[in-house]
Each structure stands twice: as structure tokens, then as C-alpha cells.
Amino acid sequence: MTEQSPVTQTNAARVAQSPDGQVVTAVRHYTDSLFSFRITRPASLRFRSGEFVMIGLMGDNGKPLMRAYSIASPNWDEELEFYSIKVADGPLTSKLQHIQEGDHVILRPKPVGTLVHDALIPGKRLWLFSTGTGFAPFASLLRDPETFEKFEQVIVTHTCRDVAELTYGRELVESVKTDEMLRELIGEENLDKLVYYPTTTREESPKMGRITHLIENGELFSDLGVPALDPETDRAMVCGSLAFNLDIKELLEKAGLREGANSDPAEFVIEKAFVG
Ligand code: A2P
């Protein structure tokens, strides 16, 4: 057998030889601009639900093209799941959107992030506020029993322009409530704690409006029959666009909640949903 010459080697072959190379096990497309995929997980990779890692592909110039991705799977899962936007001229996602089962991606196994339980002080009610692919870290946290052990109520809000963009989040919440394995893991007694509040801003749907607007006018609280945000009881994690994060931060601070960090836990934490 002759050795394959480096010039004829495919990108996948090169990645497979790298210690950071992982294999794609599943891909699902939701809309023209959204897809999710799963990859193998290195046995040595430990992470806290809600954290992110760098993943990518080998660029045409032989240099890795990497981007931060929230891990959407929980920390007990054998594989890693990611939920991504597709940007036509995005350096990585223009290529990544074409991956198929069996392809290879590069994973830098150094998880970090602030959307973790350690960065919040104990409370009664956990709010998970997301827009677009900002739902990803919450897909991890919502499949982690710790989320339900720590709080009496867990409310996840997801705002997108169109109804189809809510699909990934809606199915995830449904799976927590109906999948036998997840029900058992999270505990039947905890399932009622989970409340899902989806809204759209452009396409007609049962609940419309930016979540920031629905907080300001009180509709979010009256719809759900819960009191307004209170630093004594309420904790929040926020993940969306930069503008969204800044607007929510202002509202949370106005309600008296303080931003926390791993080293200094407080009442809320924020992370930008990654784009490009
Ligand atoms: P809108 O349609 O009113 O801009 P995008 O696709 O631009 O990232 O937005 C995702 C969702 O987040 C959209 O429904 C969008 O509403 C909403 N959104 C964007 N910016 C903000 C913001 N600053 N505050 C609240 N919601 C926002």
C-alpha cells in the first residue's frame, strides 16, 4: 500500500489525524438559517452544563477555522450537541452548514462560560431568557437534573422572529416533559416546575412581542401568574444578541438583581449567543 500524499489528503482525513478531531453523528436542519448537529465526545472532556467550547473545520489554507459554540447537550450525554445559525458569508458556518454524518470537526476541549449554576446564588425561581440560537446553553441546562433540584420553578423564554425558528427549543422542552429517560432523570415530581414561554416578533403566533417589552409592561408575569422580578427570589440567565443582552441586563438591574460570575456569584448571568 502506498501512503497517501499530503496534497491529495482531504480535510476530513487531516482532521481525523488530529487529536482534537471528532466525528459528526447527526445533523438536523430546521430552517434556511438554523441547524443542530451532534459529534462524538472525547472521554476526557468534562464540562458544566451551560458552558461553551471552540469548534471548527480545517480551512482551505490548512489552518483551523474555529468559533465558540455553547454545548447544547447536558454534561451526562455521551455525545456533544450544538445548535447553530447558518450565515451565507460567515467564515465558519457557511462551511459548517454542509457537514454530514461521518464528517470530522475540530473540537478544542477547554470548556468555559458564565451560564452555569455556580455563578448564581440560591433562589426560588430561575429565568432562562433567550433569543435565536441563544437557546443552546439552556438546552443543556434543561436536561440537567441540577437545574430542577436547585429551583422551585424554571421558566424558559425564547423569542424569535418566526414560528419555525422556535422548533428546536419547543421540541427540547417537549422532550424533557415526554421522553421517558429524561422524565426519570429529572424526576416526575420536578416536571411541573418547567414553564416554557415562546414569543415571536414578526410572524403571527399565539404570543407576540419582544420579551423585554413583555417584562416592561408586566404581561410576562400576568400571563404566567408569577410575581414581578424580585432579587430575593428570582435568578436569571440570559443568552442572545448583544443588543438583547444589554436591554435585559438593564431591566434586571432595575429590578434590583446583580450580575454574577463564577468567582462572584449573584442573581443573574449573561452570555452573548455566538454568531458568524
Ligand atoms: P425583532 O424582530 O423585534 O428584532 P435576531 O434574529 O435579530 O437576532 O433577533 C432574534 C429575536 O430577538 C427577534 O425576535 C428580535 O426581535 C429579538 N430581539 C432582537 N434585539 C432585541 C432587543 N434588543 N431586545 C429584545 N428583543 C430583541
PDB file of C-alpha atoms and ligand atoms in Angstrom:
ATOM      1  CA  MET A   1       0.000   0.000   0.000  1.00  0.00           C
ATOM      2  CA  THR A   2       1.290   3.431  -0.833  1.00  0.00           C
ATOM      3  CA  GLU A   3       0.979   6.243   1.635  1.00  0.00           C
ATOM      4  CA  GLN A   4      -1.487   8.958   0.726  1.00  0.00           C
ATOM      5  CA  SER A   5       0.354  12.066  -0.349  1.00  0.00           C
ATOM      6  CA  PRO A   6      -0.348  15.134   1.807  1.00  0.00           C
ATOM      7  CA  VAL A   7      -1.516  17.096  -1.229  1.00  0.00           C
ATOM      8  CA  THR A   8      -4.305  14.638  -2.021  1.00  0.00           C
ATOM      9  CA  GLN A   9      -5.416  14.266   1.581  1.00  0.00           C
ATOM     10  CA  THR A  10      -8.928  15.519   2.240  1.00  0.00           C
ATOM     11  CA  ASN A  11      -9.665  17.993   5.021  1.00  0.00           C
ATOM     12  CA  ALA A  12     -11.538  15.262   6.879  1.00  0.00           C
ATOM     13  CA  ALA A  13      -8.556  12.951   6.748  1.00  0.00           C
ATOM     14  CA  ARG A  14      -6.305  15.650   8.123  1.00  0.00           C
ATOM     15  CA  VAL A  15      -8.721  16.451  10.921  1.00  0.00           C
ATOM     16  CA  ALA A  16      -9.136  12.784  11.778  1.00  0.00           C
ATOM     17  CA  GLN A  17      -5.399  12.562  12.400  1.00  0.00           C
ATOM     18  CA  SER A  18      -5.516  15.471  14.823  1.00  0.00           C
ATOM     19  CA  PRO A  19      -6.078  14.621  18.494  1.00  0.00           C
ATOM     20  CA  ASP A  20      -8.856  17.248  18.515  1.00  0.00           C
ATOM     21  CA  GLY A  21     -10.779  15.625  15.623  1.00  0.00           C
ATOM     22  CA  GLN A  22     -14.334  14.429  16.367  1.00  0.00           C
ATOM     23  CA  VAL A  23     -16.882  12.636  14.177  1.00  0.00           C
ATOM     24  CA  VAL A  24     -20.315  14.066  13.297  1.00  0.00           C
ATOM     25  CA  THR A  25     -23.023  11.605  14.397  1.00  0.00           C
ATOM     26  CA  ALA A  26     -26.192  13.508  13.414  1.00  0.00           C
ATOM     27  CA  VAL A  27     -27.291  16.697  11.639  1.00  0.00           C
ATOM     28  CA  ARG A  28     -30.733  18.275  11.542  1.00  0.00           C
ATOM     29  CA  HIS A  29     -31.824  21.366   9.644  1.00  0.00           C
ATOM     30  CA  TYR A  30     -34.700  23.447  10.987  1.00  0.00           C
ATOM     31  CA  THR A  31     -34.856  26.427   8.643  1.00  0.00           C
ATOM     32  CA  ASP A  32     -32.692  28.015   5.948  1.00  0.00           C
ATOM     33  CA  SER A  33     -30.718  29.631   8.744  1.00  0.00           C
ATOM     34  CA  LEU A  34     -30.754  27.143  11.660  1.00  0.00           C
ATOM     35  CA  PHE A  35     -29.422  23.619  12.208  1.00  0.00           C
ATOM     36  CA  SER A  36     -28.226  21.365  15.002  1.00  0.00           C
ATOM     37  CA  PHE A  37     -25.593  18.647  14.978  1.00  0.00           C
ATOM     38  CA  ARG A  38     -24.076  16.078  17.276  1.00  0.00           C
ATOM     39  CA  ILE A  39     -20.467  14.902  17.470  1.00  0.00           C
ATOM     40  CA  THR A  40     -18.521  12.298  19.399  1.00  0.00           C
ATOM     41  CA  ARG A  41     -17.327  13.388  22.842  1.00  0.00           C
ATOM     42  CA  PRO A  42     -13.766  12.755  23.971  1.00  0.00           C
ATOM     43  CA  ALA A  43     -13.852  10.582  27.080  1.00  0.00           C
ATOM     44  CA  SER A  44     -11.641  13.102  28.877  1.00  0.00           C
ATOM     45  CA  LEU A  45     -13.948  16.106  28.257  1.00  0.00           C
ATOM     46  CA  ARG A  46     -15.696  17.266  31.428  1.00  0.00           C
ATOM     47  CA  PHE A  47     -17.868  20.377  31.380  1.00  0.00           C
ATOM     48  CA  ARG A  48     -20.584  22.118  33.357  1.00  0.00           C
ATOM     49  CA  SER A  49     -23.982  22.350  31.658  1.00  0.00           C
ATOM     50  CA  GLY A  50     -24.235  25.812  30.064  1.00  0.00           C
ATOM     51  CA  GLU A  51     -20.553  26.155  29.098  1.00  0.00           C
ATOM     52  CA  PHE A  52     -19.090  26.631  25.619  1.00  0.00           C
ATOM     53  CA  VAL A  53     -16.131  25.241  23.667  1.00  0.00           C
ATOM     54  CA  MET A  54     -14.344  26.154  20.439  1.00  0.00           C
ATOM     55  CA  ILE A  55     -15.224  24.031  17.442  1.00  0.00           C
ATOM     56  CA  GLY A  56     -14.399  24.351  13.776  1.00  0.00           C
ATOM     57  CA  LEU A  57     -13.144  22.961  10.500  1.00  0.00           C
ATOM     58  CA  MET A  58      -9.843  22.943   8.717  1.00  0.00           C
ATOM     59  CA  GLY A  59      -9.724  25.981   6.415  1.00  0.00           C
ATOM     60  CA  ASP A  60      -8.644  25.791   2.779  1.00  0.00           C
ATOM     61  CA  ASN A  61      -5.297  27.265   3.809  1.00  0.00           C
ATOM     62  CA  GLY A  62      -4.696  24.345   6.184  1.00  0.00           C
ATOM     63  CA  LYS A  63      -5.334  26.480   9.259  1.00  0.00           C
ATOM     64  CA  PRO A  64      -8.210  25.620  11.605  1.00  0.00           C
ATOM     65  CA  LEU A  65     -11.243  27.904  11.401  1.00  0.00           C
ATOM     66  CA  MET A  66     -12.655  27.969  14.915  1.00  0.00           C
ATOM     67  CA  ARG A  67     -15.642  29.580  16.636  1.00  0.00           C
ATOM     68  CA  ALA A  68     -17.135  29.479  20.134  1.00  0.00           C
ATOM     69  CA  TYR A  69     -20.201  27.258  20.486  1.00  0.00           C
ATOM     70  CA  SER A  70     -22.374  26.687  23.528  1.00  0.00           C
ATOM     71  CA  ILE A  71     -22.689  22.998  24.254  1.00  0.00           C
ATOM     72  CA  ALA A  72     -26.414  22.265  23.915  1.00  0.00           C
ATOM     73  CA  SER A  73     -26.228  18.769  25.383  1.00  0.00           C
ATOM     74  CA  PRO A  74     -26.166  18.113  29.125  1.00  0.00           C
ATOM     75  CA  ASN A  75     -22.980  17.083  30.899  1.00  0.00           C
ATOM     76  CA  TRP A  76     -24.110  13.441  31.269  1.00  0.00           C
ATOM     77  CA  ASP A  77     -24.614  12.918  27.499  1.00  0.00           C
ATOM     78  CA  GLU A  78     -22.172  10.588  25.700  1.00  0.00           C
ATOM     79  CA  GLU A  79     -22.124  12.934  22.693  1.00  0.00           C
ATOM     80  CA  LEU A  80     -21.945  16.706  22.263  1.00  0.00           C
ATOM     81  CA  GLU A  81     -24.784  18.639  20.636  1.00  0.00           C
ATOM     82  CA  PHE A  82     -24.622  22.129  19.111  1.00  0.00           C
ATOM     83  CA  TYR A  83     -27.296  24.469  17.751  1.00  0.00           C
ATOM     84  CA  SER A  84     -26.102  26.837  15.072  1.00  0.00           C
ATOM     85  CA  ILE A  85     -27.036  29.656  12.798  1.00  0.00           C
ATOM     86  CA  LYS A  86     -26.087  29.436   9.077  1.00  0.00           C
ATOM     87  CA  VAL A  87     -24.550  32.623   7.771  1.00  0.00           C
ATOM     88  CA  ALA A  88     -24.088  32.611   3.982  1.00  0.00           C
ATOM     89  CA  ASP A  89     -20.834  34.569   4.153  1.00  0.00           C
ATOM     90  CA  GLY A  90     -19.881  33.522   7.700  1.00  0.00           C
ATOM     91  CA  PRO A  91     -16.291  32.253   7.677  1.00  0.00           C
ATOM     92  CA  LEU A  92     -17.161  29.033   9.527  1.00  0.00           C
ATOM     93  CA  THR A  93     -20.923  28.494   9.332  1.00  0.00           C
ATOM     94  CA  SER A  94     -21.011  28.897   5.536  1.00  0.00           C
ATOM     95  CA  LYS A  95     -18.988  25.647   5.508  1.00  0.00           C
ATOM     96  CA  LEU A  96     -20.210  24.000   8.695  1.00  0.00           C
ATOM     97  CA  GLN A  97     -23.829  24.037   7.490  1.00  0.00           C
ATOM     98  CA  HIS A  98     -22.873  21.396   4.894  1.00  0.00           C
ATOM     99  CA  ILE A  99     -21.451  18.830   7.345  1.00  0.00           C
ATOM    100  CA  GLN A 100     -22.916  15.352   7.245  1.00  0.00           C
ATOM    101  CA  GLU A 101     -22.840  12.275   9.425  1.00  0.00           C
ATOM    102  CA  GLY A 102     -19.354  10.763   9.347  1.00  0.00           C
ATOM    103  CA  ASP A 103     -17.576  14.076   8.649  1.00  0.00           C
ATOM    104  CA  HIS A 104     -14.979  15.394  11.064  1.00  0.00           C
ATOM    105  CA  VAL A 105     -14.922  18.620  13.045  1.00  0.00           C
ATOM    106  CA  ILE A 106     -12.238  20.034  15.287  1.00  0.00           C
ATOM    107  CA  LEU A 107     -13.008  20.424  18.985  1.00  0.00           C
ATOM    108  CA  ARG A 108     -10.823  22.299  21.442  1.00  0.00           C
ATOM    109  CA  PRO A 109     -11.819  20.582  24.658  1.00  0.00           C
ATOM    110  CA  LYS A 110     -11.498  23.568  27.016  1.00  0.00           C
ATOM    111  CA  PRO A 111     -14.992  24.385  28.252  1.00  0.00           C
ATOM    112  CA  VAL A 112     -15.639  27.832  29.774  1.00  0.00           C
ATOM    113  CA  GLY A 113     -18.587  30.153  30.375  1.00  0.00           C
ATOM    114  CA  THR A 114     -20.733  32.046  32.833  1.00  0.00           C
ATOM    115  CA  LEU A 115     -24.161  30.462  32.256  1.00  0.00           C
ATOM    116  CA  VAL A 116     -23.540  27.931  35.000  1.00  0.00           C
ATOM    117  CA  HIS A 117     -25.206  27.210  38.314  1.00  0.00           C
ATOM    118  CA  ASP A 118     -22.003  28.049  40.194  1.00  0.00           C
ATOM    119  CA  ALA A 119     -22.341  31.709  39.131  1.00  0.00           C
ATOM    120  CA  LEU A 120     -25.783  32.136  40.750  1.00  0.00           C
ATOM    121  CA  ILE A 121     -26.661  32.301  44.424  1.00  0.00           C
ATOM    122  CA  PRO A 122     -29.574  30.110  45.584  1.00  0.00           C
ATOM    123  CA  GLY A 123     -33.080  31.324  44.757  1.00  0.00           C
ATOM    124  CA  LYS A 124     -36.645  30.177  44.213  1.00  0.00           C
ATOM    125  CA  ARG A 125     -37.290  30.848  40.536  1.00  0.00           C
ATOM    126  CA  LEU A 126     -34.845  30.533  37.637  1.00  0.00           C
ATOM    127  CA  TRP A 127     -35.490  32.548  34.469  1.00  0.00           C
ATOM    128  CA  LEU A 128     -33.729  31.499  31.269  1.00  0.00           C
ATOM    129  CA  PHE A 129     -34.121  34.368  28.756  1.00  0.00           C
ATOM    130  CA  SER A 130     -33.063  33.600  25.172  1.00  0.00           C
ATOM    131  CA  THR A 131     -33.357  34.807  21.593  1.00  0.00           C
ATOM    132  CA  GLY A 132     -32.430  32.851  18.451  1.00  0.00           C
ATOM    133  CA  THR A 133     -29.560  30.379  18.938  1.00  0.00           C
ATOM    134  CA  GLY A 134     -29.145  31.777  22.451  1.00  0.00           C
ATOM    135  CA  PHE A 135     -31.398  28.870  23.424  1.00  0.00           C
ATOM    136  CA  ALA A 136     -28.429  26.460  23.065  1.00  0.00           C
ATOM    137  CA  PRO A 137     -26.927  26.665  26.579  1.00  0.00           C
ATOM    138  CA  PHE A 138     -30.426  26.307  28.017  1.00  0.00           C
ATOM    139  CA  ALA A 139     -30.930  23.080  26.031  1.00  0.00           C
ATOM    140  CA  SER A 140     -28.028  21.810  28.114  1.00  0.00           C
ATOM    141  CA  LEU A 141     -29.247  23.200  31.449  1.00  0.00           C
ATOM    142  CA  LEU A 142     -32.834  21.996  30.902  1.00  0.00           C
ATOM    143  CA  ARG A 143     -31.594  18.406  30.597  1.00  0.00           C
ATOM    144  CA  ASP A 144     -29.517  18.670  33.760  1.00  0.00           C
ATOM    145  CA  PRO A 145     -31.279  17.452  36.934  1.00  0.00           C
ATOM    146  CA  GLU A 146     -29.341  20.055  38.987  1.00  0.00           C
ATOM    147  CA  THR A 147     -31.416  22.836  37.379  1.00  0.00           C
ATOM    148  CA  PHE A 148     -34.586  21.385  38.865  1.00  0.00           C
ATOM    149  CA  GLU A 149     -33.076  20.371  42.185  1.00  0.00           C
ATOM    150  CA  LYS A 150     -31.970  23.964  42.826  1.00  0.00           C
ATOM    151  CA  PHE A 151     -35.180  25.826  41.983  1.00  0.00           C
ATOM    152  CA  GLU A 152     -38.905  25.621  42.669  1.00  0.00           C
ATOM    153  CA  GLN A 153     -39.694  26.919  39.188  1.00  0.00           C
ATOM    154  CA  VAL A 154     -37.716  27.127  35.933  1.00  0.00           C
ATOM    155  CA  ILE A 155     -39.116  29.465  33.283  1.00  0.00           C
ATOM    156  CA  VAL A 156     -37.521  29.455  29.835  1.00  0.00           C
ATOM    157  CA  THR A 157     -38.416  32.215  27.401  1.00  0.00           C
ATOM    158  CA  HIS A 158     -37.420  32.008  23.748  1.00  0.00           C
ATOM    159  CA  THR A 159     -38.037  34.839  21.284  1.00  0.00           C
ATOM    160  CA  CYS A 160     -37.519  34.507  17.539  1.00  0.00           C
ATOM    161  CA  ARG A 161     -38.706  36.387  14.501  1.00  0.00           C
ATOM    162  CA  ASP A 162     -40.673  33.436  13.052  1.00  0.00           C
ATOM    163  CA  VAL A 163     -42.519  30.379  14.361  1.00  0.00           C
ATOM    164  CA  ALA A 164     -40.237  27.846  12.593  1.00  0.00           C
ATOM    165  CA  GLU A 165     -37.258  29.302  14.459  1.00  0.00           C
ATOM    166  CA  LEU A 166     -38.830  28.181  17.732  1.00  0.00           C
ATOM    167  CA  THR A 167     -38.834  24.485  16.696  1.00  0.00           C
ATOM    168  CA  TYR A 168     -35.555  23.380  18.293  1.00  0.00           C
ATOM    169  CA  GLY A 169     -36.461  24.911  21.658  1.00  0.00           C
ATOM    170  CA  ARG A 170     -40.074  23.735  21.579  1.00  0.00           C
ATOM    171  CA  GLU A 171     -39.058  20.144  20.834  1.00  0.00           C
ATOM    172  CA  LEU A 172     -36.414  20.240  23.521  1.00  0.00           C
ATOM    173  CA  VAL A 173     -38.899  21.362  26.174  1.00  0.00           C
ATOM    174  CA  GLU A 174     -41.398  18.740  24.953  1.00  0.00           C
ATOM    175  CA  SER A 175     -38.741  16.037  25.194  1.00  0.00           C
ATOM    176  CA  VAL A 176     -37.996  16.940  28.812  1.00  0.00           C
ATOM    177  CA  LYS A 177     -41.704  16.507  29.582  1.00  0.00           C
ATOM    178  CA  THR A 178     -42.355  13.374  27.487  1.00  0.00           C
ATOM    179  CA  ASP A 179     -39.137  11.409  26.937  1.00  0.00           C
ATOM    180  CA  GLU A 180     -39.132   8.513  29.373  1.00  0.00           C
ATOM    181  CA  MET A 181     -35.411   8.631  30.097  1.00  0.00           C
ATOM    182  CA  LEU A 182     -35.377  12.410  30.649  1.00  0.00           C
ATOM    183  CA  ARG A 183     -38.521  12.297  32.825  1.00  0.00           C
ATOM    184  CA  GLU A 184     -36.959   9.701  35.036  1.00  0.00           C
ATOM    185  CA  LEU A 185     -33.644  11.511  35.230  1.00  0.00           C
ATOM    186  CA  ILE A 186     -35.162  14.885  36.099  1.00  0.00           C
ATOM    187  CA  GLY A 187     -37.786  13.304  38.343  1.00  0.00           C
ATOM    188  CA  GLU A 188     -41.538  13.139  37.715  1.00  0.00           C
ATOM    189  CA  GLU A 189     -42.077  15.435  40.705  1.00  0.00           C
ATOM    190  CA  ASN A 190     -39.925  18.130  39.071  1.00  0.00           C
ATOM    191  CA  LEU A 191     -41.547  18.240  35.642  1.00  0.00           C
ATOM    192  CA  ASP A 192     -44.241  20.743  36.633  1.00  0.00           C
ATOM    193  CA  LYS A 193     -41.512  23.189  37.599  1.00  0.00           C
ATOM    194  CA  LEU A 194     -40.670  23.726  33.932  1.00  0.00           C
ATOM    195  CA  VAL A 195     -42.539  26.544  32.176  1.00  0.00           C
ATOM    196  CA  TYR A 196     -41.985  27.395  28.503  1.00  0.00           C
ATOM    197  CA  TYR A 197     -42.795  30.895  27.182  1.00  0.00           C
ATOM    198  CA  PRO A 198     -42.143  31.250  23.423  1.00  0.00           C
ATOM    199  CA  THR A 199     -42.782  34.503  21.585  1.00  0.00           C
ATOM    200  CA  THR A 200     -42.355  35.690  18.001  1.00  0.00           C
ATOM    201  CA  THR A 201     -41.781  39.238  16.848  1.00  0.00           C
ATOM    202  CA  ARG A 202     -42.501  39.122  13.100  1.00  0.00           C
ATOM    203  CA  GLU A 203     -44.638  36.108  12.206  1.00  0.00           C
ATOM    204  CA  GLU A 204     -48.101  35.779  13.759  1.00  0.00           C
ATOM    205  CA  SER A 205     -48.176  33.358  16.728  1.00  0.00           C
ATOM    206  CA  PRO A 206     -50.190  32.883  19.947  1.00  0.00           C
ATOM    207  CA  LYS A 207     -47.801  35.173  21.855  1.00  0.00           C
ATOM    208  CA  MET A 208     -46.076  38.029  20.126  1.00  0.00           C
ATOM    209  CA  GLY A 209     -43.560  40.619  21.248  1.00  0.00           C
ATOM    210  CA  ARG A 210     -40.026  41.165  22.411  1.00  0.00           C
ATOM    211  CA  ILE A 211     -39.552  39.665  25.875  1.00  0.00           C
ATOM    212  CA  THR A 212     -38.070  42.963  27.053  1.00  0.00           C
ATOM    213  CA  HIS A 213     -41.333  44.672  26.155  1.00  0.00           C
ATOM    214  CA  LEU A 214     -43.373  41.934  27.869  1.00  0.00           C
ATOM    215  CA  ILE A 215     -41.288  42.371  31.034  1.00  0.00           C
ATOM    216  CA  GLU A 216     -41.706  46.136  30.967  1.00  0.00           C
ATOM    217  CA  ASN A 217     -45.464  46.058  30.512  1.00  0.00           C
ATOM    218  CA  GLY A 218     -45.855  43.209  33.018  1.00  0.00           C
ATOM    219  CA  GLU A 219     -47.541  40.853  30.542  1.00  0.00           C
ATOM    220  CA  LEU A 220     -44.937  38.128  31.081  1.00  0.00           C
ATOM    221  CA  PHE A 221     -45.766  37.961  34.790  1.00  0.00           C
ATOM    222  CA  SER A 222     -49.541  38.207  34.428  1.00  0.00           C
ATOM    223  CA  ASP A 223     -49.536  35.550  31.668  1.00  0.00           C
ATOM    224  CA  LEU A 224     -47.649  33.134  33.913  1.00  0.00           C
ATOM    225  CA  GLY A 225     -49.295  34.132  37.196  1.00  0.00           C
ATOM    226  CA  VAL A 226     -45.974  34.877  38.899  1.00  0.00           C
ATOM    227  CA  PRO A 227     -44.827  37.988  40.790  1.00  0.00           C
ATOM    228  CA  ALA A 228     -42.566  40.553  39.115  1.00  0.00           C
ATOM    229  CA  LEU A 229     -38.785  40.071  39.306  1.00  0.00           C
ATOM    230  CA  ASP A 230     -37.504  40.226  42.867  1.00  0.00           C
ATOM    231  CA  PRO A 231     -33.841  39.912  43.921  1.00  0.00           C
ATOM    232  CA  GLU A 232     -34.887  37.885  46.977  1.00  0.00           C
ATOM    233  CA  THR A 233     -36.391  35.063  44.920  1.00  0.00           C
ATOM    234  CA  ASP A 234     -35.517  35.406  41.241  1.00  0.00           C
ATOM    235  CA  ARG A 235     -32.370  34.316  39.408  1.00  0.00           C
ATOM    236  CA  ALA A 236     -31.759  34.695  35.683  1.00  0.00           C
ATOM    237  CA  MET A 237     -29.537  33.509  32.872  1.00  0.00           C
ATOM    238  CA  VAL A 238     -29.548  35.481  29.627  1.00  0.00           C
ATOM    239  CA  CYS A 239     -28.311  34.446  26.181  1.00  0.00           C
ATOM    240  CA  GLY A 240     -28.986  36.299  22.946  1.00  0.00           C
ATOM    241  CA  SER A 241     -27.677  39.051  20.707  1.00  0.00           C
ATOM    242  CA  LEU A 242     -25.554  41.829  22.172  1.00  0.00           C
ATOM    243  CA  ALA A 243     -28.397  44.360  21.958  1.00  0.00           C
ATOM    244  CA  PHE A 244     -30.810  41.919  23.604  1.00  0.00           C
ATOM    245  CA  ASN A 245     -28.388  41.143  26.417  1.00  0.00           C
ATOM    246  CA  LEU A 246     -27.831  44.831  27.143  1.00  0.00           C
ATOM    247  CA  ASP A 247     -31.561  45.577  27.231  1.00  0.00           C
ATOM    248  CA  ILE A 248     -32.353  42.632  29.521  1.00  0.00           C
ATOM    249  CA  LYS A 249     -29.430  43.498  31.789  1.00  0.00           C
ATOM    250  CA  GLU A 250     -30.850  46.970  32.263  1.00  0.00           C
ATOM    251  CA  LEU A 251     -34.262  45.568  33.192  1.00  0.00           C
ATOM    252  CA  LEU A 252     -32.801  43.009  35.606  1.00  0.00           C
ATOM    253  CA  GLU A 253     -30.668  45.667  37.294  1.00  0.00           C
ATOM    254  CA  LYS A 254     -33.658  47.982  37.519  1.00  0.00           C
ATOM    255  CA  ALA A 255     -35.442  45.178  39.389  1.00  0.00           C
ATOM    256  CA  GLY A 256     -32.505  45.032  41.835  1.00  0.00           C
ATOM    257  CA  LEU A 257     -30.716  41.913  40.548  1.00  0.00           C
ATOM    258  CA  ARG A 258     -26.904  41.996  40.310  1.00  0.00           C
ATOM    259  CA  GLU A 259     -24.742  40.367  37.672  1.00  0.00           C
ATOM    260  CA  GLY A 260     -22.721  37.395  38.915  1.00  0.00           C
ATOM    261  CA  ALA A 261     -19.673  35.481  37.743  1.00  0.00           C
ATOM    262  CA  ASN A 262     -18.003  32.177  38.535  1.00  0.00           C
ATOM    263  CA  SER A 263     -15.748  33.918  41.038  1.00  0.00           C
ATOM    264  CA  ASP A 264     -18.503  36.118  42.456  1.00  0.00           C
ATOM    265  CA  PRO A 265     -21.965  34.505  42.250  1.00  0.00           C
ATOM    266  CA  ALA A 266     -25.002  36.821  42.284  1.00  0.00           C
ATOM    267  CA  GLU A 267     -28.568  36.985  40.911  1.00  0.00           C
ATOM    268  CA  PHE A 268     -28.070  36.861  37.132  1.00  0.00           C
ATOM    269  CA  VAL A 269     -25.542  35.923  34.448  1.00  0.00           C
ATOM    270  CA  ILE A 270     -25.244  36.849  30.776  1.00  0.00           C
ATOM    271  CA  GLU A 271     -23.542  35.461  27.693  1.00  0.00           C
ATOM    272  CA  LYS A 272     -23.648  36.527  24.060  1.00  0.00           C
ATOM    273  CA  ALA A 273     -25.016  33.968  21.595  1.00  0.00           C
ATOM    274  CA  PHE A 274     -22.177  33.370  19.161  1.00  0.00           C
ATOM    275  CA  VAL A 275     -22.628  34.334  15.504  1.00  0.00           C
ATOM    276  CA  GLY A 276     -20.760  34.024  12.226  1.00  0.00           C
TER     277      GLY A 276
HETATM  278  P1  A2P B   1     -37.234  41.872  16.458  1.00  0.00           P
HETATM  279  O1  A2P B   1     -37.820  41.039  15.370  1.00  0.00           O
HETATM  280  O2  A2P B   1     -38.206  42.871  17.023  1.00  0.00           O
HETATM  281  O3  A2P B   1     -35.909  42.495  16.092  1.00  0.00           O
HETATM  282  P2  A2P B   1     -32.237  38.449  15.642  1.00  0.00           P
HETATM  283  O4  A2P B   1     -32.674  37.404  14.647  1.00  0.00           O
HETATM  284  O5  A2P B   1     -32.126  39.827  15.082  1.00  0.00           O
HETATM  285  O6  A2P B   1     -31.031  38.044  16.450  1.00  0.00           O
HETATM  286  O7  A2P B   1     -33.398  38.532  16.695  1.00  0.00           O
HETATM  287  C1  A2P B   1     -33.912  37.390  17.353  1.00  0.00           C
HETATM  288  C2  A2P B   1     -35.098  37.801  18.167  1.00  0.00           C
HETATM  289  O8  A2P B   1     -34.666  38.654  19.223  1.00  0.00           O
HETATM  290  C3  A2P B   1     -36.112  38.594  17.349  1.00  0.00           C
HETATM  291  O9  A2P B   1     -37.394  38.145  17.698  1.00  0.00           O
HETATM  292  C4  A2P B   1     -35.843  40.016  17.750  1.00  0.00           C
HETATM  293  O10 A2P B   1     -36.963  40.866  17.705  1.00  0.00           O
HETATM  294  C5  A2P B   1     -35.420  39.862  19.199  1.00  0.00           C
HETATM  295  N1  A2P B   1     -34.564  40.972  19.633  1.00  0.00           N
HETATM  296  C6  A2P B   1     -33.514  41.497  18.942  1.00  0.00           C
HETATM  297  N2  A2P B   1     -32.945  42.500  19.622  1.00  0.00           N
HETATM  298  C7  A2P B   1     -33.644  42.632  20.765  1.00  0.00           C
HETATM  299  C8  A2P B   1     -33.544  43.505  21.880  1.00  0.00           C
HETATM  300  N3  A2P B   1     -32.620  44.466  21.946  1.00  0.00           N
HETATM  301  N4  A2P B   1     -34.440  43.345  22.881  1.00  0.00           N
HETATM  302  C9  A2P B   1     -35.386  42.392  22.814  1.00  0.00           C
HETATM  303  N5  A2P B   1     -35.528  41.537  21.794  1.00  0.00           N
HETATM  304  C10 A2P B   1     -34.677  41.648  20.770  1.00  0.00           C
END
